[in-house]
Tab-separated table of C-alpha atoms and ligand atoms in Angstrom:
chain	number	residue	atom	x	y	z
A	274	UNK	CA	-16.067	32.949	22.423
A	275	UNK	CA	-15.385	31.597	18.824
A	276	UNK	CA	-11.886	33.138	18.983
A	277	UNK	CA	-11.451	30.839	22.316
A	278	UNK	CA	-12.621	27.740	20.770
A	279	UNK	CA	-10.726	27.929	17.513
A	280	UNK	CA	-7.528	28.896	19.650
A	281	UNK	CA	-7.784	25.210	21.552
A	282	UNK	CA	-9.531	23.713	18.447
A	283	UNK	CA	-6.102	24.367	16.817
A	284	UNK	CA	-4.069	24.021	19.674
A	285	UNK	CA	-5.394	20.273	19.628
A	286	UNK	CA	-4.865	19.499	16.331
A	287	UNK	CA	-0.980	20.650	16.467
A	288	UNK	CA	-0.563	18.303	19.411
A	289	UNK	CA	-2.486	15.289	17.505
A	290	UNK	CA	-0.254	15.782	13.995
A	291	UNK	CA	2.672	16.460	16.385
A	292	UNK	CA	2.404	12.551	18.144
A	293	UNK	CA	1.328	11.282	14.489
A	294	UNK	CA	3.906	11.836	12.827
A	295	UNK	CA	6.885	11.064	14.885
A	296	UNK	CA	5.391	7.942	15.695
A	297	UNK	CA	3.737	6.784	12.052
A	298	UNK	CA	4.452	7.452	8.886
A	299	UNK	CA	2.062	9.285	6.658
A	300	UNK	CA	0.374	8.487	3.264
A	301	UNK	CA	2.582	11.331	1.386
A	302	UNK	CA	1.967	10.127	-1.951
A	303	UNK	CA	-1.178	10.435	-3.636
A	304	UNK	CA	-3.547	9.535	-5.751
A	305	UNK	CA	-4.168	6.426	-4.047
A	306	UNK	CA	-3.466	3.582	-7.019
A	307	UNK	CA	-6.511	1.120	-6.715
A	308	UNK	CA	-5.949	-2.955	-7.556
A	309	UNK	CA	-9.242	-3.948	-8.541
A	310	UNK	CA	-10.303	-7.271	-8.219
A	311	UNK	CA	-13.535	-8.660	-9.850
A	312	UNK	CA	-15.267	-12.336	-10.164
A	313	UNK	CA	-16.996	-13.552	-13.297
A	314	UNK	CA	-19.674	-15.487	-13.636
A	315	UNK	CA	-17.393	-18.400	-14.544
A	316	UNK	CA	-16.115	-17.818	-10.954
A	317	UNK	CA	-12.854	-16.385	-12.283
A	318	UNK	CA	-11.481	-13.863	-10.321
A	319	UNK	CA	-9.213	-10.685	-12.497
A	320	UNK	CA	-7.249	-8.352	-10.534
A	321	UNK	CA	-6.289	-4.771	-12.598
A	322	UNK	CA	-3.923	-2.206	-11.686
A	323	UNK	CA	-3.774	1.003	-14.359
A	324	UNK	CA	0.150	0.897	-13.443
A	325	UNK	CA	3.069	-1.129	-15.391
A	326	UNK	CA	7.144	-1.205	-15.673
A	327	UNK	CA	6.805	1.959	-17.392
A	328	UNK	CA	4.766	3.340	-15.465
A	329	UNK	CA	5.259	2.299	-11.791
A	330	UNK	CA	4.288	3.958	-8.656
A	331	UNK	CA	7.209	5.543	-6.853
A	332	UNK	CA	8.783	4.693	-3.427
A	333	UNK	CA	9.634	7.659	-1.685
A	334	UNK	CA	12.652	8.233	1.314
A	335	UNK	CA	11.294	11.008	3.800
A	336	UNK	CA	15.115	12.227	5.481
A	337	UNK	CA	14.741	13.046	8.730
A	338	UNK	CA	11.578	10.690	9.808
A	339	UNK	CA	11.465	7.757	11.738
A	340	UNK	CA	8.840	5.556	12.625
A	341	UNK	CA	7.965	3.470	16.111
A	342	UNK	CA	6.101	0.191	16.793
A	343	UNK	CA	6.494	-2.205	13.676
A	344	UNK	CA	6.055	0.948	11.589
A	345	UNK	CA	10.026	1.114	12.334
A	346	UNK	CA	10.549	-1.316	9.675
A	347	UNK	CA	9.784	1.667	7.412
A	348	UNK	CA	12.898	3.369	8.703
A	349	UNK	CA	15.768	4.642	5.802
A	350	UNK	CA	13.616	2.796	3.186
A	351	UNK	CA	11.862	4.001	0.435
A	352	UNK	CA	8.194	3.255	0.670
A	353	UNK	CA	4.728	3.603	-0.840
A	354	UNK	CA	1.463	2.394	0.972
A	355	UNK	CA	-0.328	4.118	-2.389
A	356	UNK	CA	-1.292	0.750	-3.986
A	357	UNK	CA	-4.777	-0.344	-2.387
A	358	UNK	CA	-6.718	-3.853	-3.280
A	359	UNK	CA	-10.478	-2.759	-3.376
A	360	UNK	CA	-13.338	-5.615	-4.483
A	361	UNK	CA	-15.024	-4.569	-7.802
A	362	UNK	CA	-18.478	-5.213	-7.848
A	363	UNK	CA	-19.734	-8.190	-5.982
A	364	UNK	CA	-17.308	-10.858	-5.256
A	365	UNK	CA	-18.381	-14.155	-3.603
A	366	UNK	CA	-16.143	-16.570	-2.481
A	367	UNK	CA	-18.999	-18.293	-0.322
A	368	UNK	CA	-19.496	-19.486	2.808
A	369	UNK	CA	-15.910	-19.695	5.536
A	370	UNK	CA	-13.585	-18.778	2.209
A	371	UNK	CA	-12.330	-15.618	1.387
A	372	UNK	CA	-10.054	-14.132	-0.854
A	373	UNK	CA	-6.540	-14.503	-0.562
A	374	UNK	CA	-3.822	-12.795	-2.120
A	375	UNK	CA	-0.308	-14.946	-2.802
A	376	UNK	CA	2.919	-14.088	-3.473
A	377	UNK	CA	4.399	-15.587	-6.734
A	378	UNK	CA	7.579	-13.693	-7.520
A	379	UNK	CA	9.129	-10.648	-7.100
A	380	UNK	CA	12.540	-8.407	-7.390
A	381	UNK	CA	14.811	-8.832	-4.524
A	382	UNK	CA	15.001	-6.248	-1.960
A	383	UNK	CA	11.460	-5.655	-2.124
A	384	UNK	CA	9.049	-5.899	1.245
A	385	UNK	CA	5.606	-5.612	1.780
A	386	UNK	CA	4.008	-4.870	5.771
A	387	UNK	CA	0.123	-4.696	6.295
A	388	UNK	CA	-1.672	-1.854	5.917
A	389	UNK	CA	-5.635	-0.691	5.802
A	390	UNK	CA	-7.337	2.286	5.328
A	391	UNK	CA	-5.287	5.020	4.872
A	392	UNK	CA	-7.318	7.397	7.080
A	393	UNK	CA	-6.453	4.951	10.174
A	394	UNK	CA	-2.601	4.527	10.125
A	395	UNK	CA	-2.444	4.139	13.415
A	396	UNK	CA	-4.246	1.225	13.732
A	397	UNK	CA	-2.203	-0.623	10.978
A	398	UNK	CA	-0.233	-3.597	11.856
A	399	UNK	CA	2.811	-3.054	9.756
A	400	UNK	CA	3.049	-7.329	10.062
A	401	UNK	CA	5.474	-8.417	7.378
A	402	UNK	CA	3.741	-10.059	4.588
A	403	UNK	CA	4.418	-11.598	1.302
A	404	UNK	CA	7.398	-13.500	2.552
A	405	UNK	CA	9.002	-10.397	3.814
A	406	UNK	CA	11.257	-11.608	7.090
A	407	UNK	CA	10.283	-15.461	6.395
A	408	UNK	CA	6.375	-14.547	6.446
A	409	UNK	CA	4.259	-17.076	4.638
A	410	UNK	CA	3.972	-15.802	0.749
A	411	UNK	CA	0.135	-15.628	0.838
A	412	UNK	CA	-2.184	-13.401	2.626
A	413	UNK	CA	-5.967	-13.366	3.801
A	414	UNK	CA	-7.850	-10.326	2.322
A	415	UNK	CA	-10.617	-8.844	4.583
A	416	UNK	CA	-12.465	-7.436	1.337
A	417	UNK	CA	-11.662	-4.019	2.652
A	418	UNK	CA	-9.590	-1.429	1.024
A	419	UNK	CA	-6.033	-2.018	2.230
A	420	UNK	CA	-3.181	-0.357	1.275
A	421	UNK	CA	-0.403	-2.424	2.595
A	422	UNK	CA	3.232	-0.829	2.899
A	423	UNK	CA	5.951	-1.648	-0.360
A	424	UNK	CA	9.338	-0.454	1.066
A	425	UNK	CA	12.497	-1.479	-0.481
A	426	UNK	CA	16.558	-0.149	0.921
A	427	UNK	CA	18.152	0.916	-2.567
A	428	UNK	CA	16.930	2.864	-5.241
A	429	UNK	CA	16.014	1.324	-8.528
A	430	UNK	CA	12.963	-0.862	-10.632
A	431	UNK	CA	10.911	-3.187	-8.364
A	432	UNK	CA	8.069	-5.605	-9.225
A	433	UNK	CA	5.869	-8.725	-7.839
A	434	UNK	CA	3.517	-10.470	-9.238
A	435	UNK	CA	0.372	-11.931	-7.566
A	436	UNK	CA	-1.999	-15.255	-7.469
A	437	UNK	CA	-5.954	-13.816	-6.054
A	438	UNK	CA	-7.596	-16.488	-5.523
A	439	UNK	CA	-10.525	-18.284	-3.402
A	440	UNK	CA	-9.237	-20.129	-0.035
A	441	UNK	CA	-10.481	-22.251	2.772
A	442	UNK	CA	-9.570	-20.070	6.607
A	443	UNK	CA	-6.446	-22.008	6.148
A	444	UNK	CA	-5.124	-20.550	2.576
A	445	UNK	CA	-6.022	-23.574	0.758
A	446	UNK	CA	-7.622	-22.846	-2.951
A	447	UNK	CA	-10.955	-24.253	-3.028
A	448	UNK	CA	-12.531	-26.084	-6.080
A	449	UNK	CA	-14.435	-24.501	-8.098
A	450	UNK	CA	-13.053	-21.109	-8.757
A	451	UNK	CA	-10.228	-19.500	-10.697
A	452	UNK	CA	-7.347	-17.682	-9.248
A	453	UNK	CA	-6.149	-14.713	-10.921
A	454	UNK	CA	-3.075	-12.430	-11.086
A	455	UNK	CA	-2.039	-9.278	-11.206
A	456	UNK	CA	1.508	-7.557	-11.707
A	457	UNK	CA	2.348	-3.949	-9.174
A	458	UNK	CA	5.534	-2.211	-10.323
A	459	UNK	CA	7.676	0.125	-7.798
A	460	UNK	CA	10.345	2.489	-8.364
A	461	UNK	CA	12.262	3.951	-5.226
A	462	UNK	CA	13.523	7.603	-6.610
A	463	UNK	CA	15.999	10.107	-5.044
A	464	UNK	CA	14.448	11.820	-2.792
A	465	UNK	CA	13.357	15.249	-4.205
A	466	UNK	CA	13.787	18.797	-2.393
A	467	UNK	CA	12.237	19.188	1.121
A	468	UNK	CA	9.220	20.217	-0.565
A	469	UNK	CA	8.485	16.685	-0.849
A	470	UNK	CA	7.683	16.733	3.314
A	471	UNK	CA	4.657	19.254	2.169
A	472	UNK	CA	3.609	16.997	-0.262
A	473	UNK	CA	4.611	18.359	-3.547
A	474	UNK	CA	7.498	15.821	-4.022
A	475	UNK	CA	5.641	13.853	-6.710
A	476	UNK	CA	4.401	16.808	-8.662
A	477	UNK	CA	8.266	18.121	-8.436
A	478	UNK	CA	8.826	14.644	-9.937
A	479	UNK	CA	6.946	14.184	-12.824
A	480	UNK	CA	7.480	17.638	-14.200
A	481	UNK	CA	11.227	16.745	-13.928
A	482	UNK	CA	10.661	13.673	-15.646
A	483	UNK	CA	8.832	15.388	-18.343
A	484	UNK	CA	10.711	18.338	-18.769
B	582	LIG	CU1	-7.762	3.341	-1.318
């Protein structure tokens, strides 16, 4: 009986990762690369990211995939949905405001789409953000981790720098708090040997880089 059950049990799961990933792409690279984002009692919010110019999280071109729905947007680009914004102790911008995120500047050719949780890909909206295809530059936060999608067409150094601050359901900053910002930076690298498809492709790369 337990032979018959693991059988479909696995039969199952090759048709589920079969759909997934011709449809969506996956979170290949890991660790996920938390933006933390705290409030002081001065009501001053600080967002950190442990990454910088010299050390930047890598976009990543995965040959042979493509992607459906908005997720297609993701096609021939190198991408990353490894940066996540996650609240850092309690945060609260009171009642009908939240926490918006805002575009200040960036390197050209870089795009951002909306992510989540990186468990639920397929329930991601992949909406341009961050001015990407004339969307507005700022963006309403839920408070949940997200891990929105960085893509970019040509290899090289990317950055953007951000605003976090407190806004009215319509964007606007409200009195009484302090925005504050936060710097991601991107580099989209050759893509390394087909390994990379079984996930090594960033452990490939930093022993090249270090060797
Ligand atoms: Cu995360």
């Amino acid at each position: 009986m337990t032979r018959i059950n693991n059988t479909v049990l696995i039969a199952s799961i090759a048709a589920l990762s079969g759909n997934a990933l011709a449809a969506l792409p996956t979170a290949h690279t890991w660790p996920m690369e938390h933006i933390m984002v705290s409030m002081d009692d001065t009501y001053t919010l600080h967002a950190h990211a442990n990454t910088s110019a010299a050390n930047p999280i890598e976009m990543l071109h995965f040959a042979g995939e493509t992607y459906e729905g908005n997720a297609s947007a993701l096609n021939d680009m190198y991408y990353t949905d490894q940066y996540g914004w996650i609240l850092d102790g309690i945060v609260d911008p009171g009642a009908g405001n939240s926490i918006w995120i805002e575009l200040v500047s960036q390197t050209d050719g870089l795009e951002t789409y909306e992510g989540g949780m990186r468990m639920m890909i397929g329930e991601q909206t992949f909406n341009p953000i961050f001015g990407t295809d004339s969307s507005a530059a700022n963006w309403q936060w839920s408070g949940m981790m997200t891990h929105n999608w960085y893509a970019a067409a040509q290899l090289g150094d990317y950055e953007a720098t951000y605003s976090i601050y407190v806004g009215d359901s319509a964007g606007n900053a409200v009195d009484g708090y302090s925005a504050g910002e936060v710097t991601l930076n991107f580099r989209a690298v050759p893509t390394p040997a087909p390994m990379a498809l079984l996930g090594l492709g960033s452990l490939v790369a930093t022993r090249r880089k270090r060797g």
